């Protein structure tokens, strides 16, 4: 791996502490960082190199998943860390930063490969990219990469404008847009797993009746009111993570696919998605907001009583949607997506329901979080019994190894220059295009805002969205719980057999 300098904007922030430092440390322990690695942390607050290193150490002690918490190993890792005071708007701070970066490159005798990681609010992305360019930080004789956190824009036009600005300093091949769902090991495999799991016959005869993609959260808005109250579930989760899950599920990736192939396949899915207009939205989208309720035995306040939330806010904390992909394979299969905060349980999962006569349904279940697994199950709606799980034995490493954190995978990919599991501009733009009529309908209040009690599965209208098509959400406690699986029949063809992928 080539040597590199990791220039981290927002080095004193929450994401850096909880995710970026632990991921880098794990890569260090696994010997997956470049041998000559240097990190320069940036922020406004004045810190010495030593106190910065001490803060990073503290975050490793609190958040690292590594079993190695040995003081000597940490010290060795922390030796690579320096801190520099920088105000994003002050051009002279970038000139000083350039000097420090060059000094470190000379000390370590490394090629000036520079990775600029923007772990700061999105309002700063344009300014930082422009100042990097003007200061000459981007013009050394090595590679340069820009890693940016979400959200990428606030709507279609702001996303386009942001992209144009970033392109003045970095070209598309140098921009790495993080969507941490794309770093989840199961998500990287889902298209492949789905297509391998379906037998040839099922695949050809198109027996899939429906697809459900769920990302339920127990957490509320927490300390992020300022951001979330202007984003809502639609921008925070749906436009990015949920549509990425849809793309990853419905493309079939050849084994060694290039970044261009992946981008093209994902683009095709988004282009085939039947567009909504403002008036269709009412039939396809359910908007919700949590009220007060009980979560895991504790009373919690409603969204509008959360600290920092605007009085009478109409912001959405839940969205459910019915989508349709107009391509030969998926055209008759409704796809339902839902995500929300303050729901009964944390669960990110995909359920594929197969066509069948009678009450027993054959399901393929792909659990993405909190645990990762994939299995077939025969289930009966509304009953406490459902049947034998047929786990799918996979050769894929994630089934055998400790599951890696998405940030470990994505930071490593960025360091080696692999953009496969980053959001490409075309698909980001197409996602905003699809979502824009919903944003318009929200703004014009064309869609009711359903208040749901915290600790439930969202507004009952989200159930009706499926009921009119003859379906229901699987595995809500009122239907069948995955954990309550008991004995019964299993898929005839796969009975008692593990399925090898
Ligand atoms: N936290 C999370 O779980 C997630 C965050 N994100 C995204 O990551 C990014 C960072 O979020 P998070 O870490 O939570 O934010 P925080 O508010 O915790 O941190 C913001 C960071 O930006 C720095 N900063 C703010 N203003 C300036 C300025 N004018 N000049 C220089 N530095 C500045 C702060 O440093 P200082 O105060 O020292 O100036 C601080 O290090 C955001 O884009 C967010 O949307 C994405 C997914 C999850
Ligand atoms: O990006 C975000 O994701 C988290 C949910 O991520 P997960 O990996 O725990 O499923 C969400 O809580 C947050 O609001 C959002 O910004």
Coordinates of C-alpha atoms and ligand atoms in Angstrom, one line a residue:
X1 CA 0.0 0.0 0.0
X2 CA 1.3 3.5 -0.9
X3 CA 2.2 5.8 1.9
X4 CA -0.3 8.6 2.6
X5 CA -1.1 11.6 4.7
X6 CA -4.6 11.6 6.2
X7 CA -5.8 15.2 6.6
X8 CA -8.8 15.1 8.9
X9 CA -11.2 18.1 9.1
X10 CA -13.4 17.8 12.1
X11 CA -10.8 15.9 14.2
X12 CA -12.3 17.0 17.5
X13 CA -15.9 15.9 16.5
X14 CA -18.2 13.1 17.4
X15 CA -17.8 11.0 14.2
X16 CA -14.0 11.1 14.4
X17 CA -14.1 9.9 18.0
X18 CA -16.7 7.2 17.6
X19 CA -15.9 5.9 14.2
X20 CA -12.8 7.2 12.4
X21 CA -10.1 6.7 15.1
X22 CA -11.4 3.2 16.1
X23 CA -11.5 2.2 12.5
X24 CA -7.9 3.5 11.8
X25 CA -6.7 1.7 15.0
X26 CA -8.2 -1.6 13.9
X27 CA -6.5 -1.2 10.5
X28 CA -3.3 -0.5 12.3
X29 CA -3.6 -3.6 14.4
X30 CA -4.5 -5.7 11.3
X31 CA -1.5 -4.2 9.6
X32 CA -3.7 -2.6 6.9
X33 CA -2.4 0.9 7.2
X34 CA 0.4 2.1 4.9
X35 CA 3.7 1.5 6.6
X36 CA 4.5 5.2 6.6
X37 CA 1.2 6.7 7.7
X38 CA 0.7 10.2 9.0
X39 CA -2.5 11.8 10.3
X40 CA -3.0 15.6 10.7
X41 CA -6.1 16.4 12.7
X42 CA -7.8 19.8 12.3
X43 CA -10.2 21.9 14.3
X44 CA -10.7 25.3 15.8
X45 CA -9.9 24.5 19.3
X46 CA -6.3 24.9 20.4
X47 CA -4.7 21.6 21.2
X48 CA -1.1 20.5 21.4
X49 CA -0.1 17.4 19.5
X50 CA 0.2 15.6 22.8
X51 CA -3.2 16.5 24.1
X52 CA -4.7 15.6 20.7
X53 CA -3.0 12.2 21.0
X54 CA -4.4 11.8 24.5
X55 CA -7.9 12.6 23.3
X56 CA -7.6 10.0 20.5
X57 CA -6.3 7.4 23.0
X58 CA -9.4 8.1 25.1
X59 CA -11.7 7.6 22.2
X60 CA -10.0 4.3 21.4
X61 CA -10.4 3.1 25.0
X62 CA -14.1 4.0 24.8
X63 CA -15.0 3.0 21.3
X64 CA -12.5 0.6 19.8
X65 CA -13.7 -2.9 19.1
X66 CA -10.2 -4.1 19.1
X67 CA -9.2 -6.7 21.6
X68 CA -5.7 -5.1 21.6
X69 CA -5.9 -2.3 24.1
X70 CA -2.2 -2.6 24.9
X71 CA -0.7 0.8 25.8
X72 CA 2.5 0.2 23.8
X73 CA 0.5 -0.7 20.6
X74 CA -1.6 2.4 21.1
X75 CA 1.4 4.6 21.6
X76 CA 3.0 3.3 18.5
X77 CA -0.2 4.1 16.6
X78 CA -0.6 7.5 18.1
X79 CA 2.9 8.5 17.0
X80 CA 1.5 9.1 13.6
X81 CA -0.9 11.8 14.9
X82 CA -0.4 15.6 14.7
X83 CA -2.8 18.4 15.4
X84 CA -3.2 21.8 13.6
X85 CA -5.6 24.6 14.4
X86 CA -7.6 25.6 11.4
X87 CA -10.7 27.7 10.8
X88 CA -12.3 26.5 7.7
X89 CA -12.9 30.0 6.4
X90 CA -9.4 31.3 7.0
X91 CA -7.2 30.9 3.9
X92 CA -4.0 31.5 5.8
X93 CA -4.6 28.5 8.0
X94 CA -4.4 26.3 4.8
X95 CA -1.1 27.8 3.9
X96 CA 0.2 26.9 7.4
X97 CA -1.4 23.4 7.0
X98 CA 0.5 22.9 3.8
X99 CA 3.8 23.6 5.5
X100 CA 3.0 21.1 8.3
X101 CA 1.9 18.4 5.7
X102 CA 5.2 18.9 3.8
X103 CA 7.3 18.9 6.9
X104 CA 5.8 15.5 7.9
X105 CA 6.2 14.1 4.4
X106 CA 9.8 15.1 4.5
X107 CA 10.4 13.7 8.0
X108 CA 8.9 10.4 6.9
X109 CA 10.4 10.6 3.5
X110 CA 7.1 9.7 1.8
X111 CA 5.4 10.5 -1.5
X112 CA 2.9 13.4 -1.1
X113 CA -0.2 11.3 -1.4
X114 CA -2.9 13.2 0.4
X115 CA -6.3 12.0 1.6
X116 CA -8.6 14.9 2.8
X117 CA -11.4 13.6 5.0
X118 CA -14.2 16.0 5.6
X119 CA -15.8 15.0 8.9
X120 CA -17.5 18.3 9.3
X121 CA -21.0 19.7 8.5
X122 CA -22.0 19.7 4.8
X123 CA -22.2 23.5 4.8
X124 CA -18.4 23.5 4.8
X125 CA -17.7 21.1 1.9
X126 CA -17.5 23.7 -0.9
X127 CA -15.3 26.1 1.1
X128 CA -12.9 23.4 2.2
X129 CA -12.5 22.0 -1.4
X130 CA -11.9 25.5 -2.8
X131 CA -9.3 26.4 -0.1
X132 CA -7.5 23.1 -0.5
X133 CA -7.2 24.0 -4.2
X134 CA -6.2 27.6 -3.7
X135 CA -3.6 26.9 -1.1
X136 CA -1.8 24.4 -3.3
X137 CA -2.5 21.5 -0.9
X138 CA -3.8 19.5 -3.8
X139 CA -1.0 20.1 -6.3
X140 CA 1.8 17.9 -5.0
X141 CA 3.3 15.2 -7.0
X142 CA 1.2 12.3 -5.6
X143 CA -2.4 11.3 -5.6
X144 CA -5.1 13.4 -3.9
X145 CA -8.5 12.1 -2.7
X146 CA -11.5 13.8 -1.1
X147 CA -13.6 11.7 1.3
X148 CA -16.9 13.3 2.3
X149 CA -19.5 12.4 4.8
X150 CA -23.2 12.6 4.1
X151 CA -25.5 14.4 3.6
X152 CA -24.6 15.2 0.0
X153 CA -26.9 18.1 -0.7
X154 CA -30.3 19.0 0.7
X155 CA -32.3 18.4 -2.5
X156 CA -31.7 17.8 -6.2
X157 CA -30.5 21.3 -7.0
X158 CA -28.2 21.8 -4.0
X159 CA -26.7 18.4 -4.6
X160 CA -26.0 19.4 -8.2
X161 CA -24.5 22.7 -7.2
X162 CA -22.3 21.1 -4.5
X163 CA -21.0 18.6 -7.1
X164 CA -20.2 21.3 -9.6
X165 CA -18.2 23.2 -6.9
X166 CA -16.3 20.1 -5.7
X167 CA -15.4 19.3 -9.4
X168 CA -13.5 22.6 -9.6
X169 CA -11.0 21.1 -7.2
X170 CA -11.4 17.3 -7.5
X171 CA -12.5 15.2 -10.3
X172 CA -15.1 12.4 -9.9
X173 CA -12.5 9.7 -9.6
X174 CA -10.9 11.6 -6.7
X175 CA -14.2 12.0 -4.7
X176 CA -15.2 9.3 -2.3
X177 CA -18.8 9.9 -1.0
X178 CA -19.2 7.8 2.2
X179 CA -22.5 5.9 2.7
X180 CA -21.7 3.7 5.6
X181 CA -24.4 1.2 4.6
X182 CA -22.2 0.4 1.6
X183 CA -19.4 -0.5 4.0
X184 CA -21.5 -3.2 5.7
X185 CA -20.2 -6.6 4.8
X186 CA -23.7 -8.0 4.2
X187 CA -24.7 -5.1 2.0
X188 CA -21.7 -5.6 -0.2
X189 CA -22.8 -9.2 -0.9
X190 CA -26.6 -8.9 -1.1
X191 CA -27.1 -8.8 -4.8
X192 CA -24.8 -11.8 -5.2
X193 CA -26.4 -13.6 -2.3
X194 CA -29.9 -13.1 -3.5
X195 CA -29.2 -14.2 -7.0
X196 CA -27.3 -17.3 -5.8
X197 CA -29.9 -18.2 -3.3
X198 CA -32.7 -18.3 -5.9
X199 CA -32.6 -21.5 -7.8
X200 CA -32.4 -21.2 -11.5
X201 CA -36.0 -22.2 -11.9
X202 CA -37.3 -19.7 -9.4
X203 CA -35.1 -17.0 -10.9
X204 CA -36.5 -17.7 -14.4
X205 CA -40.1 -18.1 -13.4
X206 CA -40.0 -14.9 -11.4
X207 CA -41.6 -16.2 -8.3
X208 CA -40.8 -13.3 -6.1
X209 CA -44.1 -11.8 -4.8
X210 CA -42.7 -8.8 -2.9
X211 CA -39.6 -7.3 -1.4
X212 CA -39.5 -5.4 1.9
X213 CA -36.6 -3.3 3.1
X214 CA -36.7 -2.2 6.7
X215 CA -34.4 0.0 8.8
X216 CA -36.1 0.4 12.1
X217 CA -34.3 2.3 14.9
X218 CA -35.0 2.6 18.6
X219 CA -33.0 5.8 19.0
X220 CA -34.7 9.2 18.7
X221 CA -33.1 12.4 17.5
X222 CA -30.5 12.3 20.3
X223 CA -28.2 15.4 20.2
X224 CA -28.6 16.0 16.5
X225 CA -31.7 18.2 16.5
X226 CA -30.1 21.1 14.5
X227 CA -29.3 18.8 11.6
X228 CA -32.2 16.3 11.9
X229 CA -35.0 18.8 12.1
X230 CA -34.1 20.0 8.6
X231 CA -33.3 16.6 7.2
X232 CA -35.9 14.2 8.4
X233 CA -36.0 10.5 7.7
X234 CA -36.3 11.1 4.0
X235 CA -32.9 12.8 3.7
X236 CA -31.2 11.2 6.7
X237 CA -31.9 7.6 5.7
X238 CA -34.1 7.1 2.7
X239 CA -32.4 9.1 -0.1
X240 CA -29.1 7.5 0.7
X241 CA -28.9 4.4 2.7
X242 CA -32.3 2.9 1.8
X243 CA -32.0 3.6 -2.0
X244 CA -28.4 2.2 -1.8
X245 CA -29.8 -1.0 -0.2
X246 CA -32.3 -1.2 -3.0
X247 CA -29.6 -0.8 -5.7
X248 CA -27.3 -3.3 -4.1
X249 CA -30.1 -5.9 -3.7
X250 CA -31.3 -5.7 -7.3
X251 CA -28.1 -5.7 -9.2
X252 CA -26.3 -8.9 -9.8
X253 CA -22.6 -8.2 -9.5
X254 CA -20.3 -10.3 -11.5
X255 CA -17.6 -11.7 -9.3
X256 CA -14.8 -9.3 -10.0
X257 CA -16.7 -6.2 -11.1
X258 CA -15.0 -3.0 -11.8
X259 CA -16.1 0.2 -10.2
X260 CA -17.5 1.3 -13.6
X261 CA -19.6 -1.8 -13.9
X262 CA -21.0 -1.4 -10.4
X263 CA -21.8 2.2 -11.1
X264 CA -23.5 1.4 -14.4
X265 CA -25.7 -1.4 -12.9
X266 CA -26.7 0.8 -10.0
X267 CA -27.5 3.7 -12.4
X268 CA -29.7 1.3 -14.4
X269 CA -31.7 0.4 -11.3
X270 CA -32.3 4.1 -10.5
X271 CA -33.3 4.8 -14.1
X272 CA -35.7 2.0 -14.2
X273 CA -37.4 3.1 -10.9
X274 CA -40.9 4.2 -11.8
X275 CA -40.9 8.0 -11.1
X276 CA -43.5 9.5 -8.8
X277 CA -45.2 12.8 -9.4
X278 CA -46.5 15.1 -6.6
X279 CA -50.0 13.6 -6.9
X280 CA -48.9 10.0 -6.9
X281 CA -47.0 10.6 -3.8
X282 CA -50.1 10.3 -1.6
X283 CA -50.6 6.7 -2.8
X284 CA -47.0 5.6 -2.5
X285 CA -45.6 7.4 0.5
X286 CA -46.5 7.4 4.2
X287 CA -45.0 10.2 6.3
X288 CA -44.8 9.9 10.1
X289 CA -43.5 11.5 13.3
X290 CA -43.1 9.9 16.7
X291 CA -45.2 11.0 19.6
X292 CA -44.6 10.2 23.3
X293 CA -44.5 6.5 24.1
X294 CA -42.7 3.7 25.9
X295 CA -39.5 2.1 24.6
X296 CA -38.0 -0.9 26.3
X297 CA -39.9 -0.1 29.5
X298 CA -39.0 3.6 29.6
X299 CA -41.2 6.6 28.9
X300 CA -39.9 8.8 26.1
X301 CA -41.1 12.2 24.9
X302 CA -42.5 12.9 21.5
X303 CA -40.4 14.4 18.7
X304 CA -41.6 18.0 19.2
X305 CA -40.8 17.9 22.9
X306 CA -37.2 16.8 22.2
X307 CA -34.5 19.5 23.0
X308 CA -33.7 21.7 20.1
X309 CA -36.7 20.8 17.9
X310 CA -38.7 23.6 16.5
X311 CA -42.1 24.1 18.2
X312 CA -44.8 22.4 16.0
X313 CA -42.2 20.9 13.7
X314 CA -43.6 19.0 10.8
X315 CA -40.4 17.1 10.2
X316 CA -40.7 13.4 9.3
X317 CA -39.1 10.8 11.6
X318 CA -40.6 7.9 9.6
X319 CA -41.2 7.1 6.0
X320 CA -42.7 4.1 4.2
X321 CA -42.8 3.8 0.4
X322 CA -44.0 1.6 -2.3
X323 CA -41.7 1.4 -5.3
X324 CA -41.6 -0.4 -8.6
X325 CA -38.7 -1.2 -10.9
X326 CA -39.6 -1.2 -14.5
X327 CA -37.3 -3.9 -15.8
X328 CA -38.2 -7.4 -17.0
X329 CA -37.2 -9.1 -13.8
X330 CA -38.7 -6.8 -11.2
X331 CA -41.7 -5.2 -13.0
X332 CA -44.4 -7.3 -11.2
X333 CA -42.8 -7.2 -7.8
X334 CA -43.8 -4.4 -5.5
X335 CA -40.9 -3.1 -3.3
X336 CA -41.7 -1.7 0.1
X337 CA -39.2 0.4 2.0
X338 CA -39.6 1.8 5.5
X339 CA -37.4 3.5 8.0
X340 CA -38.0 5.4 11.2
X341 CA -36.8 6.5 14.6
X342 CA -38.2 5.6 18.0
X343 CA -39.6 2.3 16.8
X344 CA -40.0 -0.9 18.7
X345 CA -36.7 -2.5 17.9
X346 CA -33.5 -2.0 16.0
X347 CA -33.7 -4.0 12.9
X348 CA -32.2 -3.6 9.4
X349 CA -33.4 -6.4 7.2
X350 CA -34.7 -7.4 3.8
X351 CA -37.4 -9.9 3.4
X352 CA -38.1 -11.5 0.0
X353 CA -41.6 -13.1 -0.1
X354 CA -42.2 -15.8 -2.7
X355 CA -45.5 -16.4 -4.5
X356 CA -47.4 -19.3 -2.9
X357 CA -50.9 -20.6 -2.4
X358 CA -52.4 -20.6 1.1
X359 CA -51.3 -19.0 4.3
X360 CA -47.8 -20.4 4.5
X361 CA -45.3 -18.2 2.8
X362 CA -41.7 -18.9 1.8
X363 CA -39.4 -16.1 2.7
X364 CA -35.7 -15.4 2.2
X365 CA -34.5 -13.2 5.0
X366 CA -31.4 -11.1 4.9
X367 CA -30.5 -9.6 8.2
X368 CA -28.1 -6.7 8.0
X369 CA -28.2 -5.4 11.6
X370 CA -27.7 -5.6 14.5
X371 CA -26.6 -9.2 13.4
X372 CA -25.8 -10.4 10.0
X373 CA -27.3 -13.6 8.6
X374 CA -29.3 -14.9 5.7
X375 CA -31.7 -17.8 5.7
X376 CA -34.9 -19.2 4.2
X377 CA -38.0 -19.6 6.4
X378 CA -41.5 -20.7 5.9
X379 CA -43.9 -18.5 7.9
X380 CA -47.5 -18.0 8.5
X381 CA -48.8 -14.5 9.0
X382 CA -50.2 -13.7 12.4
X383 CA -49.1 -17.0 14.0
X384 CA -46.6 -17.4 16.7
X385 CA -45.1 -20.3 14.8
X386 CA -43.0 -20.3 11.8
X387 CA -40.6 -22.7 10.6
X388 CA -37.3 -24.2 10.4
X389 CA -34.7 -21.8 9.4
X390 CA -32.4 -22.9 6.7
X391 CA -29.2 -21.0 7.1
X392 CA -27.3 -20.4 4.0
X393 CA -23.7 -21.5 4.4
X394 CA -21.6 -19.0 2.6
X395 CA -18.0 -19.1 1.5
X396 CA -18.0 -15.4 2.1
X397 CA -15.7 -14.3 4.8
X398 CA -18.1 -12.2 6.7
X399 CA -19.9 -15.3 7.9
X400 CA -16.8 -16.7 9.4
X401 CA -14.9 -13.7 10.7
X402 CA -15.8 -11.1 13.2
X403 CA -17.9 -8.6 11.4
X404 CA -15.8 -5.6 10.5
X405 CA -17.1 -2.1 11.0
X406 CA -18.2 -0.3 7.9
X407 CA -15.8 2.5 8.5
X408 CA -12.8 0.1 8.6
X409 CA -13.8 -1.3 5.3
X410 CA -14.4 2.1 3.6
X411 CA -11.4 3.9 5.0
X412 CA -9.2 1.0 3.9
X413 CA -10.8 1.1 0.4
X414 CA -10.2 4.9 0.2
X415 CA -6.6 4.4 1.1
X416 CA -6.1 1.8 -1.6
X417 CA -8.1 3.9 -4.1
X418 CA -11.0 1.4 -4.5
X419 CA -14.2 3.4 -5.1
X420 CA -16.5 0.4 -5.6
X421 CA -18.4 0.8 -2.4
X422 CA -18.7 4.6 -2.4
X423 CA -21.7 6.5 -3.7
X424 CA -21.0 7.6 -7.3
X425 CA -22.3 11.0 -8.5
X426 CA -24.7 9.6 -11.1
X427 CA -26.6 7.4 -8.6
X428 CA -26.6 10.2 -6.0
X429 CA -28.2 12.5 -8.6
X430 CA -30.7 9.9 -9.7
X431 CA -31.7 9.2 -6.1
X432 CA -32.3 12.9 -5.5
X433 CA -34.3 13.1 -8.8
X434 CA -36.5 10.2 -7.6
X435 CA -37.0 11.7 -4.1
X436 CA -37.6 15.3 -5.2
X437 CA -41.4 15.1 -5.9
X438 CA -41.7 13.7 -2.3
X439 CA -39.8 16.6 -0.9
X440 CA -42.0 18.9 -2.9
X441 CA -45.2 17.2 -1.6
X442 CA -43.9 17.5 2.0
X443 CA -43.1 21.2 1.5
X444 CA -46.5 21.9 0.2
X445 CA -48.1 19.7 2.9
X446 CA -49.9 17.5 0.3
X447 CA -49.2 14.5 2.5
X448 CA -50.6 13.9 6.0
X449 CA -48.1 13.7 8.9
X450 CA -49.2 10.6 10.9
X451 CA -48.1 10.7 14.6
X452 CA -47.2 7.3 15.9
X453 CA -46.5 6.4 19.5
X454 CA -42.8 5.8 20.2
X455 CA -42.2 2.1 20.7
X456 CA -44.4 0.9 17.9
X457 CA -43.8 0.0 14.3
X458 CA -44.8 3.4 13.0
X459 CA -48.1 4.7 11.8
X460 CA -50.8 2.1 11.0
X461 CA -51.1 3.7 7.6
X462 CA -47.8 2.1 6.7
X463 CA -49.5 -1.3 7.2
X464 CA -52.3 -0.2 4.9
X465 CA -49.8 0.6 2.2
X466 CA -49.1 -3.2 2.0
X467 CA -52.6 -4.4 2.9
X468 CA -54.1 -3.0 -0.3
X469 CA -51.7 -5.2 -2.3
X470 CA -52.4 -8.2 -0.1
X471 CA -49.2 -8.1 1.9
X472 CA -48.1 -7.2 5.4
X473 CA -44.8 -6.2 7.0
X474 CA -43.0 -9.4 8.1
X475 CA -41.6 -9.8 11.6
X476 CA -43.3 -7.0 13.4
X477 CA -44.2 -8.4 16.8
X478 CA -47.9 -8.4 15.8
X479 CA -47.1 -10.6 12.9
X480 CA -44.3 -13.2 13.4
X481 CA -41.1 -12.7 15.3
X482 CA -38.0 -14.1 13.7
X483 CA -36.8 -15.3 17.1
X484 CA -40.0 -17.3 17.7
X485 CA -39.3 -19.7 14.9
X486 CA -40.4 -23.2 15.8
X487 CA -40.6 -26.5 13.9
X488 CA -42.7 -27.0 10.8
X489 CA -42.3 -27.5 7.2
X490 CA -39.4 -26.1 5.2
X491 CA -38.9 -25.5 1.6
X492 CA -39.4 -28.8 -0.2
X493 CA -36.5 -28.4 -2.5
X494 CA -34.1 -27.3 0.2
X495 CA -35.4 -29.4 3.1
X496 CA -32.7 -30.3 5.6
X497 CA -30.1 -29.1 3.2
X498 CA -27.9 -26.2 3.8
X499 CA -27.6 -24.1 0.7
X500 CA -24.2 -23.5 -0.5
X501 CA -23.5 -20.3 -2.3
Ligands
LIG1 N1 -21.8 11.8 14.3 C1 -22.3 10.8 13.5 O1 -22.7 9.8 14.0 C2 -22.4 11.0 12.0 C3 -22.0 12.1 11.4 N2 -22.0 12.2 10.1 C4 -21.6 13.4 9.4 O2 -20.2 13.6 9.7 C5 -19.9 15.0 9.8 C6 -19.4 15.4 11.2 O3 -20.3 15.1 12.1 P1 -20.0 15.1 13.7 O4 -18.6 14.6 14.0 O5 -21.1 14.5 14.4 O6 -20.0 16.7 14.0 P2 -19.5 17.5 15.3 O7 -20.4 18.6 15.5 O8 -19.4 16.5 16.5 O9 -18.1 17.9 14.9 C7 -17.8 18.9 14.0 C8 -16.4 19.1 13.8 O10 -16.2 20.2 12.9 C9 -15.3 21.1 13.4 N3 -15.6 22.5 13.0 C10 -16.8 23.1 13.0 N4 -16.8 24.3 12.5 C11 -15.5 24.5 12.1 C12 -14.9 25.6 11.5 N5 -15.5 26.7 11.2 N6 -13.5 25.4 11.3 C13 -12.9 24.3 11.6 N7 -13.5 23.2 12.1 C14 -14.8 23.3 12.4 C15 -15.3 21.0 14.9 O11 -14.1 21.3 15.5 P3 -13.9 22.5 16.5 O12 -15.1 22.6 17.3 O13 -12.7 22.2 17.2 O14 -13.7 23.7 15.6 C16 -15.6 19.5 15.0 O15 -14.3 18.8 15.0 C17 -21.2 15.7 9.4 O16 -21.3 15.9 8.0 C18 -22.3 14.7 9.8 O17 -23.5 14.8 9.0 C19 -22.5 11.2 9.3 C20 -22.9 10.0 9.8 C21 -23.0 9.8 11.2
LIG2 O1 -26.5 7.7 8.8 C1 -27.2 7.4 9.7 O2 -27.3 6.1 10.1 C2 -27.8 5.8 11.4 C3 -28.2 4.4 11.4 O3 -27.1 3.6 11.0 P1 -27.0 2.0 11.5 O4 -25.7 1.6 10.9 O5 -27.0 2.0 13.0 O6 -28.2 1.3 10.9 C4 -28.9 6.7 11.9 O7 -29.1 6.5 13.2 C5 -28.5 8.2 11.6 O8 -29.6 9.0 12.0 C6 -28.1 8.4 10.2 O9 -27.6 9.7 10.1

